[in-house]
Each structure stands twice: as C-alpha cells, then as structure tokens.
DNA sequence: CCAAAGATTGGACTTTGTCTAATTCCGGAA
DNA sequence: TTCCGGAATTAGACAAAGTCCAATCTTTGG
C-alpha cells in the first residue's frame, strides 16, 4: 500500500503499457484509483471524478473499470453482494473485510499461506485464490 | 455433500430446532435447498418452488432466505457480483468456483489450511474466513 | 489536416433485492 | 370447535447497480 501518487506522464505510460489509450476520462479515473490507495466502488469513483466539474459519465466509469480490469490494471474485489470494489493493487494479496463498516484492508500474500489446494480436473487452471477474512466488532 | 433428502417431519424438526416456525412456504423452500445439494440463487429457488403450482411469492423467498441465513440454517456464498448463492452446508468449508460455467463446488475445511492470519485490532473478532478458488477451462 | 476507428454520452433498460400496507394463516385458550 | 392476536405472506411499487444503444465527439495515423 504505497502512498505514491503518480504524475500525469506516469499514468499515461502506465495505461499505454497495458494497451489502453490514455483519454482524458481514463486518466481522471486512473488518477482517482492510483492516487489514493483505497478500495473504491464504481459509484464512489463516479463521484470523485466529477467533484470539480462534471466531465465523466456513469457509462464511461463502468466501461473504463471493466477495461482496466480486463487489461490487468486493477482487480475486482467481491466481498459485498451490493457492489463490486476495485483494487489498484494487482500484486497477489488477500483481504480483511469489516462487515460492520464495509472497510477493506489488504493482507499481503507473503503473510497468508494456503495449503491443501485440491487437484483440478484436467484442462482446468486456477485463475486465482481469494481469501476474505470477515471481521466485526465484538 | 450428502444426497440425503429430508422427509417432511425431519424438515419441520430442523426448522423448529433453529427457532423457525414451519410454514408451508418455508418447508417448500427448505425442501428445495436441502433436497438437492447445490448452491442455488434466489431466482432459481423461486422458480423451483413454483414449478408445479405457483404458491410462493418473490418476497417470501427473499424473506425466508434471509431468515434461514440469520438463524444459521444456510450460508451465503458471495462469488458472483450478480447474485448471492445459498449453501445448505453450514459446516466450515470453502469453494471452488468455475468462472466459465458459474458452477460452485465445496472444498472441505479439513483439506485446506490457512496459516499466517494476522492479529486483529483489539475488540475485533473473526466472523469467518472464506476461500474461493477461481478456476476456468484452459 | 482528414477520415476512420475508437471513445464517450444520456437515457432507457435489466436485474437483484427491499419495502409496504393489506390480507391471510396459524396456534393456543376457552 | 371457535375465536383472537400475532406472525407470515403477498402484489406490486420501489431502489440501486450495472448494461446497452444509437448518436456524437475525440484521437490518431498518414
């Protein structure tokens, strides 16, 4: 969870490196995602991006998040049936989910280890292993 | 994953044991959930329950699933952002999720071990640890 | 600088799930 | 058995997240 905020040219390079054309709206969204290091939902991103001047539509936010996800720039975090969160950290890691507040925190994959993963049927591959530790106030 | 189909009196006893009044509709829903051993979504349950005669409303299906979940009769499985699945198996276990087909399979908790769970902030307790192994055809 | 390819847009639409007020059901007491 | 009050069910309106579409606007390679 680095606090580094990318500069505009860095963001452009980042998108290009993933084969994404750096349009104005995409840069705004990337800025929001990579600027802070939180787990944000689409509606939060829509709000943040349009804080100063309304300049990005709902459709574009959804299009862009799906594009970023497909191109491996961000990861989806599915812990809340109500909305998907997006995680700018694409390193292997897991999540701590506070079911009272909705807060999501990363747990590095180095810390958490799983053993005993079953063998897969032939022709099947593991796409990823997600561990969600659900916690709450006592 | 036992194939045992509960008899009607057994279902009634099961509900009563969990403090749930055994109404006609609740028994129908319990029958669908515990009869087959699949992971079903609310809309599938609604369809199955009304296959012969329409007799249970959408509202009741949702009410009942939430009630069963709160009373510990079933568990929610959150793997697909589009819909929640309900799992009649309340033993500790994890899931294999086929992202192509949407198929969900259980993995016994005995098989899978996690090490390195972080210490929680004081006053926090772990509600549960969910592991989802996402797989797909090569 | 121009045209084609690609991106963005508002708004309608879909889907999952919740809410509400009115009705119906159920179980216990007499 | 009948009656009563609380609990359960219901239709349908509603809400929120996300998708789709056809029209418009940008971007970019040549």
Coordinates of N, CA and C in Angstrom, one line a residue, chain A residues 76 78-81 84 96 98-99 107 111-118 120-121 123-138, chain B residues 76 78-81 84 96 98-99 107 111-118 120-121 123-138:
Chain A
X76 N -10.8 -6.8 -9.3 CA -12.2 -6.7 -8.7 C -12.1 -7.4 -7.3
X78 N -14.7 -8.9 -4.6 CA -16.1 -9.3 -4.5 C -16.3 -9.8 -3.0
X79 N -16.8 -8.9 -2.2 CA -17.0 -9.2 -0.8 C -18.4 -8.8 -0.4
X80 N -18.9 -7.9 -1.1 CA -20.2 -7.3 -0.7 C -21.2 -7.5 -1.9
X81 N -22.3 -8.2 -1.6 CA -23.2 -8.5 -2.7 C -23.8 -7.3 -3.4
X84 N -19.4 -4.0 -6.4 CA -18.0 -4.5 -6.6 C -17.0 -3.4 -6.2
X96 N -9.0 -8.3 4.3 CA -9.7 -8.3 5.6 C -10.9 -7.4 5.4
X98 N -14.3 -5.7 7.1 CA -15.0 -5.4 8.2 C -16.5 -5.3 7.9
X99 N -17.2 -6.3 8.3 CA -18.6 -6.4 7.9 C -19.5 -5.3 8.5
X107 N -4.1 -7.8 3.0 CA -3.2 -8.7 3.7 C -2.2 -9.2 2.6
X111 N 2.2 -13.1 3.8 CA 1.8 -13.3 5.2 C 0.9 -14.6 5.3
X112 N 0.0 -14.7 4.3 CA -1.1 -15.7 4.4 C -0.7 -16.8 3.4
X113 N -0.7 -18.1 3.9 CA -0.4 -19.2 3.1 C -1.5 -20.2 3.1
X114 N -1.9 -20.8 2.0 CA -2.9 -21.8 2.0 C -2.2 -23.1 1.6
X115 N -2.5 -24.2 2.3 CA -2.0 -25.5 1.8 C -3.2 -26.4 1.6
X116 N -3.0 -27.4 0.8 CA -4.0 -28.4 0.6 C -5.0 -28.1 -0.5
X117 N -4.6 -27.2 -1.5 CA -5.5 -26.9 -2.6 C -5.7 -28.2 -3.4
X118 N -6.9 -28.5 -3.7 CA -7.2 -29.8 -4.4 C -6.7 -29.8 -5.8
X120 N -7.0 -30.0 -9.7 CA -8.1 -29.7 -10.6 C -8.3 -30.7 -11.6
X121 N -9.6 -30.8 -12.1 CA -9.9 -31.7 -13.2 C -9.0 -31.3 -14.4
X123 N -7.5 -30.1 -17.7 CA -8.0 -29.0 -18.6 C -8.4 -27.8 -17.9
X124 N -8.3 -27.8 -16.5 CA -8.7 -26.7 -15.7 C -7.5 -26.0 -15.1
X125 N -7.5 -24.7 -15.0 CA -6.4 -24.0 -14.4 C -7.0 -23.0 -13.3
X126 N -6.1 -22.8 -12.4 CA -6.5 -21.8 -11.3 C -6.4 -20.4 -11.8
X127 N -7.4 -19.7 -11.7 CA -7.4 -18.3 -12.1 C -6.9 -17.4 -10.9
X128 N -7.2 -17.8 -9.7 CA -6.8 -17.1 -8.6 C -7.4 -17.7 -7.3
X129 N -6.8 -17.4 -6.2 CA -7.3 -17.8 -4.9 C -7.6 -16.6 -4.1
X130 N -8.8 -16.4 -3.7 CA -9.2 -15.2 -2.9 C -9.5 -15.6 -1.5
X131 N -8.8 -15.0 -0.6 CA -9.2 -15.3 0.8 C -9.7 -14.0 1.4
X132 N -10.9 -14.1 2.0 CA -11.6 -13.0 2.7 C -11.7 -13.3 4.1
X133 N -11.1 -12.5 5.0 CA -11.3 -12.7 6.4 C -12.3 -11.7 6.8
X134 N -13.5 -12.2 7.2 CA -14.6 -11.3 7.6 C -14.5 -11.0 9.1
X135 N -14.3 -9.8 9.5 CA -14.2 -9.4 10.9 C -15.3 -8.4 11.3
X136 N -15.6 -8.4 12.6 CA -16.5 -7.4 13.1 C -16.2 -7.0 14.6
X137 N -16.7 -5.9 15.0 CA -16.5 -5.5 16.4 C -17.2 -6.5 17.3
X138 N -16.6 -6.8 18.4 CA -17.1 -7.8 19.4 C -18.5 -7.3 20.0
Chain B
X76 N -24.5 -17.8 3.1 CA -24.4 -17.1 1.8 C -23.1 -17.4 1.2
X78 N -20.7 -15.6 -1.6 CA -20.5 -14.4 -2.4 C -19.3 -14.6 -3.3
X79 N -19.6 -15.0 -4.5 CA -18.5 -15.2 -5.5 C -18.8 -14.5 -6.8
X80 N -20.1 -14.2 -7.0 CA -20.5 -13.6 -8.3 C -21.2 -12.3 -7.9
X81 N -20.7 -11.2 -8.5 CA -21.3 -9.9 -8.1 C -22.8 -9.8 -8.5
X84 N -26.3 -13.6 -5.1 CA -25.9 -14.3 -4.0 C -26.3 -15.8 -4.1
X96 N -14.8 -23.9 -4.7 CA -14.2 -23.9 -6.0 C -15.2 -23.2 -6.9
X98 N -16.1 -22.1 -10.7 CA -15.8 -22.2 -12.2 C -16.3 -20.9 -12.8
X99 N -15.4 -20.0 -13.2 CA -15.8 -18.7 -13.7 C -16.4 -18.8 -15.1
X107 N -15.2 -27.4 -1.0 CA -13.9 -28.0 -0.6 C -13.9 -28.1 0.9
X111 N -9.4 -30.1 4.4 CA -8.4 -30.2 3.3 C -7.5 -29.0 3.2
X112 N -8.2 -27.9 3.4 CA -7.5 -26.6 3.1 C -7.1 -26.0 4.5
X113 N -5.8 -25.6 4.6 CA -5.3 -25.0 5.8 C -4.8 -23.6 5.5
X114 N -5.0 -22.6 6.3 CA -4.5 -21.3 6.1 C -3.6 -21.0 7.3
X115 N -2.4 -20.4 7.0 CA -1.5 -20.0 8.1 C -1.2 -18.6 7.9
X116 N -0.9 -17.9 9.0 CA -0.5 -16.5 8.9 C -1.6 -15.5 9.0
X117 N -2.7 -15.9 9.6 CA -3.8 -15.0 9.7 C -3.3 -13.9 10.6
X118 N -3.5 -12.6 10.2 CA -3.0 -11.5 11.0 C -3.7 -11.4 12.3
X120 N -5.9 -9.4 15.0 CA -6.9 -8.4 14.7 C -6.7 -7.3 15.7
X121 N -7.1 -6.1 15.4 CA -7.1 -5.0 16.3 C -8.0 -5.4 17.5
X123 N -10.8 -5.8 20.2 CA -12.2 -5.6 20.1 C -12.8 -6.1 18.9
X124 N -12.0 -6.7 18.0 CA -12.4 -7.3 16.8 C -12.4 -8.8 16.8
X125 N -13.4 -9.4 16.2 CA -13.3 -10.9 16.1 C -13.5 -11.3 14.7
X126 N -13.0 -12.5 14.4 CA -13.2 -13.1 13.1 C -14.5 -13.7 13.0
X127 N -15.3 -13.3 12.0 CA -16.6 -13.9 11.7 C -16.5 -15.1 10.9
X128 N -15.5 -15.1 10.0 CA -15.3 -16.3 9.2 C -14.2 -16.0 8.2
X129 N -13.7 -17.1 7.6 CA -12.6 -17.0 6.6 C -13.1 -17.7 5.4
X130 N -13.3 -17.0 4.3 CA -13.8 -17.6 3.1 C -12.7 -17.7 2.1
X131 N -12.5 -18.9 1.5 CA -11.5 -19.1 0.5 C -12.3 -19.4 -0.8
X132 N -12.0 -18.7 -1.9 CA -12.6 -19.0 -3.1 C -11.5 -19.3 -4.1
X133 N -11.5 -20.5 -4.7 CA -10.5 -20.9 -5.7 C -11.2 -20.7 -7.0
X134 N -10.8 -19.7 -7.8 CA -11.5 -19.4 -9.1 C -10.7 -20.2 -10.2
X135 N -11.5 -21.1 -10.9 CA -10.9 -21.9 -11.9 C -11.6 -21.7 -13.2
X136 N -10.9 -22.1 -14.3 CA -11.6 -22.0 -15.6 C -10.9 -23.0 -16.6
X137 N -11.6 -23.2 -17.7 CA -11.0 -24.1 -18.7 C -9.8 -23.5 -19.3
X138 N -8.8 -24.3 -19.6 CA -7.6 -23.8 -20.1 C -7.8 -23.2 -21.5

